[in-house]
C-alpha positions as a Python dict, from the first residue, in 0.01 Angstrom:
ca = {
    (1, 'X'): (0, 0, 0),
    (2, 'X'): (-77, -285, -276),
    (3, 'X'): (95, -571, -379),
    (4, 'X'): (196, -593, -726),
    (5, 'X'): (318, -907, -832),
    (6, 'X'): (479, -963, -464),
    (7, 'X'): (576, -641, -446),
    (8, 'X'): (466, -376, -266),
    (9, 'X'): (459, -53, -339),
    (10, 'X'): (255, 258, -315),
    (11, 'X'): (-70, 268, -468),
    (12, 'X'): (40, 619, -652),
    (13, 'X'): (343, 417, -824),
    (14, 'X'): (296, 394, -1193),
    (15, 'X'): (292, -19, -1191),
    (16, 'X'): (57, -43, -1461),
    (17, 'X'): (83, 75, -1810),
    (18, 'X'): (-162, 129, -2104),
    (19, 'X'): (-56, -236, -2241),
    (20, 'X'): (-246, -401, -1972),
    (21, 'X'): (-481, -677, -2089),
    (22, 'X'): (-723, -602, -1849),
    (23, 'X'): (-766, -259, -1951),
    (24, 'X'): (-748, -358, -2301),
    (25, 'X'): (-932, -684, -2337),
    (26, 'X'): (-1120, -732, -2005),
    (27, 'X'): (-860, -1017, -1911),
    (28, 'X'): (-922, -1021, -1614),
    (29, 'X'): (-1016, -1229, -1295),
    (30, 'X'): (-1079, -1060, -948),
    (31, 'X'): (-1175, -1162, -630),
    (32, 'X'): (-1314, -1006, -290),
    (33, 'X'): (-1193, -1177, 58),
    (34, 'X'): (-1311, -1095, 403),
    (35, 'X'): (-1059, -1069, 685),
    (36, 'X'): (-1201, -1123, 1048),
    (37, 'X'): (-996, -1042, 1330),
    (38, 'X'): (-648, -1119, 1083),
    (39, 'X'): (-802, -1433, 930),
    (40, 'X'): (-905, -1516, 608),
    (41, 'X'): (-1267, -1583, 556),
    (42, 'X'): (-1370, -1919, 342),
    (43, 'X'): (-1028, -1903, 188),
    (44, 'X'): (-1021, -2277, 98),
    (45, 'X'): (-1365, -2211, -136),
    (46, 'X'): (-1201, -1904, -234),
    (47, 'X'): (-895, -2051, -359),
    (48, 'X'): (-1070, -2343, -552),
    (49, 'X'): (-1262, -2107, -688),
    (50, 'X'): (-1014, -1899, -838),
    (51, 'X'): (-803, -2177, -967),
    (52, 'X'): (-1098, -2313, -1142),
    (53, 'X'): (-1185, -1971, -1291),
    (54, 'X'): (-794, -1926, -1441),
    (55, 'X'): (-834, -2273, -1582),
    (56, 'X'): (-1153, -2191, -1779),
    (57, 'X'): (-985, -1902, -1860),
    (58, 'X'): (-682, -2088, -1984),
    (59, 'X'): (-432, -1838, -1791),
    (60, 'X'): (-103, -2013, -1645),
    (61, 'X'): (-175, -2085, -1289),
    (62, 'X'): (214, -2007, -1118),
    (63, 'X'): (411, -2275, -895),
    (64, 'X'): (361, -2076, -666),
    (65, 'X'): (-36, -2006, -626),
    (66, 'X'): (-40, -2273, -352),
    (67, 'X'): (-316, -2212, -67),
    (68, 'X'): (-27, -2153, 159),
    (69, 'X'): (195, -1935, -19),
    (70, 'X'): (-95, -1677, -137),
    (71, 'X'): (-276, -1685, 207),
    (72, 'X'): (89, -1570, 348),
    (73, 'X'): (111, -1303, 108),
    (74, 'X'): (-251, -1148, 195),
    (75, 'X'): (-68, -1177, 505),
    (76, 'X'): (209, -960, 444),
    (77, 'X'): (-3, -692, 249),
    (78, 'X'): (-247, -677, 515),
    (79, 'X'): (90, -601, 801),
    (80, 'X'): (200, -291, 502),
    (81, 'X'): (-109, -164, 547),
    (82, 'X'): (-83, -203, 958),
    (83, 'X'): (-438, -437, 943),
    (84, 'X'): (-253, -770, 1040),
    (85, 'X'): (-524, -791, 1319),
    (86, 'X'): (-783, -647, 1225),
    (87, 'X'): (-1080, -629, 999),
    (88, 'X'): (-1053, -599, 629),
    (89, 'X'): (-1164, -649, 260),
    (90, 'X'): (-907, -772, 9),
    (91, 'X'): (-947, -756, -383),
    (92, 'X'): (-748, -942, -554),
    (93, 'X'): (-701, -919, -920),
    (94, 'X'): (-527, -1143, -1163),
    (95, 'X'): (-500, -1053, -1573),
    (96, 'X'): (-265, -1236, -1852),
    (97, 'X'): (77, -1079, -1897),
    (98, 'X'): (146, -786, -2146),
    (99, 'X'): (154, -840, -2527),
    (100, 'X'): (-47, -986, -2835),
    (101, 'X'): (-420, -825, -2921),
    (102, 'X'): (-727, -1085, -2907),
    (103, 'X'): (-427, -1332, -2889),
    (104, 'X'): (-223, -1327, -2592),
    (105, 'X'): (164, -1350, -2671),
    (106, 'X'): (187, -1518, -2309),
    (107, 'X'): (-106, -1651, -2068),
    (108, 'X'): (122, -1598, -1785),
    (109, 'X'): (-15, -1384, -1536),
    (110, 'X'): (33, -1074, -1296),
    (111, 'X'): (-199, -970, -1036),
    (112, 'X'): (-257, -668, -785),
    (113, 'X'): (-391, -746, -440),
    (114, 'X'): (-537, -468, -243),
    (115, 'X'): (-643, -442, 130),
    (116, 'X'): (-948, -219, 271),
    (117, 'X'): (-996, -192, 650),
    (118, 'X'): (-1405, -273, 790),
    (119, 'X'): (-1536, -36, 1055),
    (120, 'X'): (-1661, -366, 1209),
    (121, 'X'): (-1574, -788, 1187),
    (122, 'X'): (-1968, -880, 1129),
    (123, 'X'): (-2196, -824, 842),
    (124, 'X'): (-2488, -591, 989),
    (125, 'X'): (-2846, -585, 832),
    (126, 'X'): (-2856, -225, 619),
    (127, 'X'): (-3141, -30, 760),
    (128, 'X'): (-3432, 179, 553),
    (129, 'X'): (-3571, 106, 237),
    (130, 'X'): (-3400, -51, -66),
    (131, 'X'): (-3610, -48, -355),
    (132, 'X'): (-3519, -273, -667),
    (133, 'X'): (-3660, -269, -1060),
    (134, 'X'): (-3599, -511, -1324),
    (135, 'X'): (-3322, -376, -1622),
    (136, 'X'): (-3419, -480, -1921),
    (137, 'X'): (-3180, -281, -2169),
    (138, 'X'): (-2954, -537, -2147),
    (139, 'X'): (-2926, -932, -2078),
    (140, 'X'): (-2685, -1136, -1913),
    (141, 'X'): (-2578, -1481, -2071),
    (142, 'X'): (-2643, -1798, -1946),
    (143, 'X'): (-2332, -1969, -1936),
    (144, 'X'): (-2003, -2067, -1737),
    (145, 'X'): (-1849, -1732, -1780),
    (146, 'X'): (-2094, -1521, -1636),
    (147, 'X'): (-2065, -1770, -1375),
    (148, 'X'): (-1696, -1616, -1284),
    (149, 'X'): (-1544, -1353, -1130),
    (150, 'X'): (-1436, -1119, -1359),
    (151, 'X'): (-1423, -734, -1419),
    (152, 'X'): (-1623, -774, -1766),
    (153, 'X'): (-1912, -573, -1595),
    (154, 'X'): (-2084, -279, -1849),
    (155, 'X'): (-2412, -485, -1772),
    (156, 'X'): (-2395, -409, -1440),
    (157, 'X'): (-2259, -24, -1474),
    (158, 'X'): (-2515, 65, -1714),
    (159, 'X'): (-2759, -106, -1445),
    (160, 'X'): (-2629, 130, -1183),
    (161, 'X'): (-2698, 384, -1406),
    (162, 'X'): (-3015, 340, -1500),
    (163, 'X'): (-3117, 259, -1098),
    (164, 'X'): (-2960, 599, -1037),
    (165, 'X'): (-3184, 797, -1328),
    (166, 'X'): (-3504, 651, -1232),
    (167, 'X'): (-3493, 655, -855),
    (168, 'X'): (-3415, 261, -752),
    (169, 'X'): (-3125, 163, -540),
    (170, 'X'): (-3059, -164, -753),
    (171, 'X'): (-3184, -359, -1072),
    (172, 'X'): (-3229, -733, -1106),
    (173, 'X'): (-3069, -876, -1414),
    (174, 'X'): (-3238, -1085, -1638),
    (175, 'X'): (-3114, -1359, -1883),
    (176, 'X'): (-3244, -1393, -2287),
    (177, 'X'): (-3489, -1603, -2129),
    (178, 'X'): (-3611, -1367, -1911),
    (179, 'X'): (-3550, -1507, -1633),
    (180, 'X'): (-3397, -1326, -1331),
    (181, 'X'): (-3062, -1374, -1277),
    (182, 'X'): (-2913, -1208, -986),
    (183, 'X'): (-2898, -795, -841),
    (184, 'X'): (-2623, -576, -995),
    (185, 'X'): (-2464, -632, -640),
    (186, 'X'): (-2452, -1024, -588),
    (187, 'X'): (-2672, -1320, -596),
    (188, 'X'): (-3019, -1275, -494),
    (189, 'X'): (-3248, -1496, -321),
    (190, 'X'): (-3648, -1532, -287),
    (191, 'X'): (-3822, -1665, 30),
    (192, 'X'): (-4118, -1755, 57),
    (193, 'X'): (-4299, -1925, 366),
    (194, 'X'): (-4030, -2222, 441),
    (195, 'X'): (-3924, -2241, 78),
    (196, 'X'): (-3606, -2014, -28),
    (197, 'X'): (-3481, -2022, -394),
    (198, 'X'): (-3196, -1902, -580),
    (199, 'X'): (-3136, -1922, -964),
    (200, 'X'): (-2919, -2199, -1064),
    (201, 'X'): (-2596, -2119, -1237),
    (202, 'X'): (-2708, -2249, -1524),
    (203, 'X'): (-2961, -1920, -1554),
    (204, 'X'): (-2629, -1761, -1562),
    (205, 'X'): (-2536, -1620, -1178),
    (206, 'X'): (-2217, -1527, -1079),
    (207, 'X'): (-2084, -1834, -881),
    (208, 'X'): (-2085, -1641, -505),
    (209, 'X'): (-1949, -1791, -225),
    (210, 'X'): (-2159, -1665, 9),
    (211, 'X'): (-2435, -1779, -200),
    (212, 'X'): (-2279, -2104, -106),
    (213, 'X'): (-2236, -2035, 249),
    (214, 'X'): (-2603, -1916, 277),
    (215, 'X'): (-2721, -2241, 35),
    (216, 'X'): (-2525, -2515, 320),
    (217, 'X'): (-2669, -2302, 581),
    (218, 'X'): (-3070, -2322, 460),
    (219, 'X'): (-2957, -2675, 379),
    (220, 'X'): (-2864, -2773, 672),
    (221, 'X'): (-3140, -2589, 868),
    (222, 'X'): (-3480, -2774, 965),
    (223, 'X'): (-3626, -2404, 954),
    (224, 'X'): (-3593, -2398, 555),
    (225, 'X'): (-3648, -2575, 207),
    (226, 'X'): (-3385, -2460, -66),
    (227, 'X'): (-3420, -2457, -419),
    (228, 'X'): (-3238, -2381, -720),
    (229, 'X'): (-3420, -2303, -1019),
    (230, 'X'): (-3509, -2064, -1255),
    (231, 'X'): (-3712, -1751, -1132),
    (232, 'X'): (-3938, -1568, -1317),
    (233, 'X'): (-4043, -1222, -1261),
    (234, 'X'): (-4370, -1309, -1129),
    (235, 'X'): (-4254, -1500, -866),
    (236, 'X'): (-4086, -1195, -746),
    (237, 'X'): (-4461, -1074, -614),
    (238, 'X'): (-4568, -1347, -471),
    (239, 'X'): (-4229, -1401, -216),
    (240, 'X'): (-4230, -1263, 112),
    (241, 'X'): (-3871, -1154, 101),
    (242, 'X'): (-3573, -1101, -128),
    (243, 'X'): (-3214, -1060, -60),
    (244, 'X'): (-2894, -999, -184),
    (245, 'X'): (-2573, -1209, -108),
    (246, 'X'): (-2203, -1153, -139),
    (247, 'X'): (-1910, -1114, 25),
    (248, 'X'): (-1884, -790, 105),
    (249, 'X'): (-2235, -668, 241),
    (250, 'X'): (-2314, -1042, 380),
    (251, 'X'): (-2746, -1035, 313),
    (252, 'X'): (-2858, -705, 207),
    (253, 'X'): (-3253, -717, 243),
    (254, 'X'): (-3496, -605, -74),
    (255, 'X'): (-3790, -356, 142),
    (256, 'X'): (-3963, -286, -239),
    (257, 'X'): (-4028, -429, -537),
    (258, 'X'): (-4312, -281, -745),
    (259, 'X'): (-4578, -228, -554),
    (260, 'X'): (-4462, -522, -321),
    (261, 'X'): (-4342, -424, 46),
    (262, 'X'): (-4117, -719, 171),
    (263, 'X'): (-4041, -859, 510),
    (264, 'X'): (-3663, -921, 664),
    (265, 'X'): (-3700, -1189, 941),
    (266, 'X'): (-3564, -1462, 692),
    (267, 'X'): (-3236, -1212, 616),
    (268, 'X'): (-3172, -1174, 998),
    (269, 'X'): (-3183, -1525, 1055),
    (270, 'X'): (-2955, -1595, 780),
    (271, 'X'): (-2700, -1358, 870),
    (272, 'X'): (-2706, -1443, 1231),
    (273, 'X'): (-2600, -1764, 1094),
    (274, 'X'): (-2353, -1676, 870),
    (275, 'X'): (-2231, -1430, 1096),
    (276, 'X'): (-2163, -1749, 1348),
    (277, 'X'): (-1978, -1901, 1068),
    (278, 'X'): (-1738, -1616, 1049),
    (279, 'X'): (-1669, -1588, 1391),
    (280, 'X'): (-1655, -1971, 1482),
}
């Protein structure tokens, strides 16, 4: 079952038509939230986060988006789908009303929220190798919109692609400056004795919030220095681990790059951390 505009109704209903601005335009904003054990997982950075998004995107934020309200609704989709206790991924997805072309006739929205169950509450380290190349077909843009949340993602399908074709199980993205921007999966994050750095938003990341999570946690640590910064592909040798952030796979570890073998004691720490976070 999905909710469509507080309705729910079977995900084989035709709710959507071929007017949709999403499909159309790419007006679109989505969002992924982990459920734990019937609760909602950083919803309050969540929900800022996607009210700041449909403000840059100048959509028409209802009365009725309060943290409350929406948090009860995830509620009531998550009881339809008989997951009110349990473990889950929800996507939720918000695009501008029917009508107009590059113009919107409204920027009222409508939005589908879907619910996934998790075969278990805690992000797990994936096992084996996972080997990464650069893609360099295509560049992403440094600026506040590649910084959202949004379903405007051919960069990172023809990435997939191209992993796929030439034997990788990821790309990292790179802006016009060459710099490296994130995986086609999530933020991405270099460690290297103490130090661990992420690129900034302002190289043009998608604004993560487990990024976040994982940036308060090395923060706060005495085991780690953070830093945000450009990274350029040479530093991508040198580290002695990489990783992948979001909110879905928690810290995916990066075994290969090149002819660089990395370690994963930094990931496991991490995500023994954030795991704590979760459950706390």
């Amino acid at each position: 079952m999905v909710d469509f505009n507080g309705t729910i109704v079977a995900p084989n209903e035709l709710y959507l038509n071929h007017f949709n601005r999403g499909l159309r335009y790419g007006d679109v904003l989505s969002d992924t939230i982990r459920v734990v054990n019937g609760s909602l997982i950083f919803w309050e950075e969540h929900y800022f986060r996607l009210m700041a998004s449909m403000r840059i995107l100048r959509m028409e934020i209802p009365m009725h988006f309060t943290l409350e309200v929406l948090e009860s609704t995830f509620h009531n989709l998550l009881a339809a789908n008989h997951l009110r206790e349990a473990s889950a991924n929800l996507r939720f997805t918000i695009f501008r009303k029917d009508g107009g072309t590059f113009m919107p006739q409204s920027n009222h929205i409508s939005y589908i929220i879907e619910a996934d169950a998790l075969d278990a509450p805690e992000y797990k380290i994936k096992d084996g190798v996972y080997e990464v190349e650069l893609f360099k077909d295509h560049y992403v843009n440094a600026d506040m919109l590649s910084n959202l949340n949004t379903n405007n993602r051919l960069i990172n399908v023809l990435g997939s692609i191209y992993a796929k074709e030439n034997g990788y199980d990821s790309c990292l993205l790179l802006n016009a400056a060459k710099q490296v921007v994130e995986a086609l999966e999530g933020n991405l994050f270099l460690a290297q004795g103490k130090s661990i750095k992420t690129p900034s938003l302002k190289e043009g990341c998608t604004n993560g919030i487990v990024r976040k999570k994982i940036m308060e946690i090395i923060d706060g640590s005495n085991d780690y220095d953070l830093m945000e910064g450009a990274i350029s592909p040479f530093e991508l040798q040198k580290a002695d681990e990489l990783f992948i952030t979001n909110t879905i796979i928690g810290i995916l570890p990066v075994t290969k790059y090149r002819q660089k073998r990395f370690e994963s004691a930094v990931s496991n720490d991490l995500l023994g951390k954030l795991n704590a976070l979760i459950q706390a």
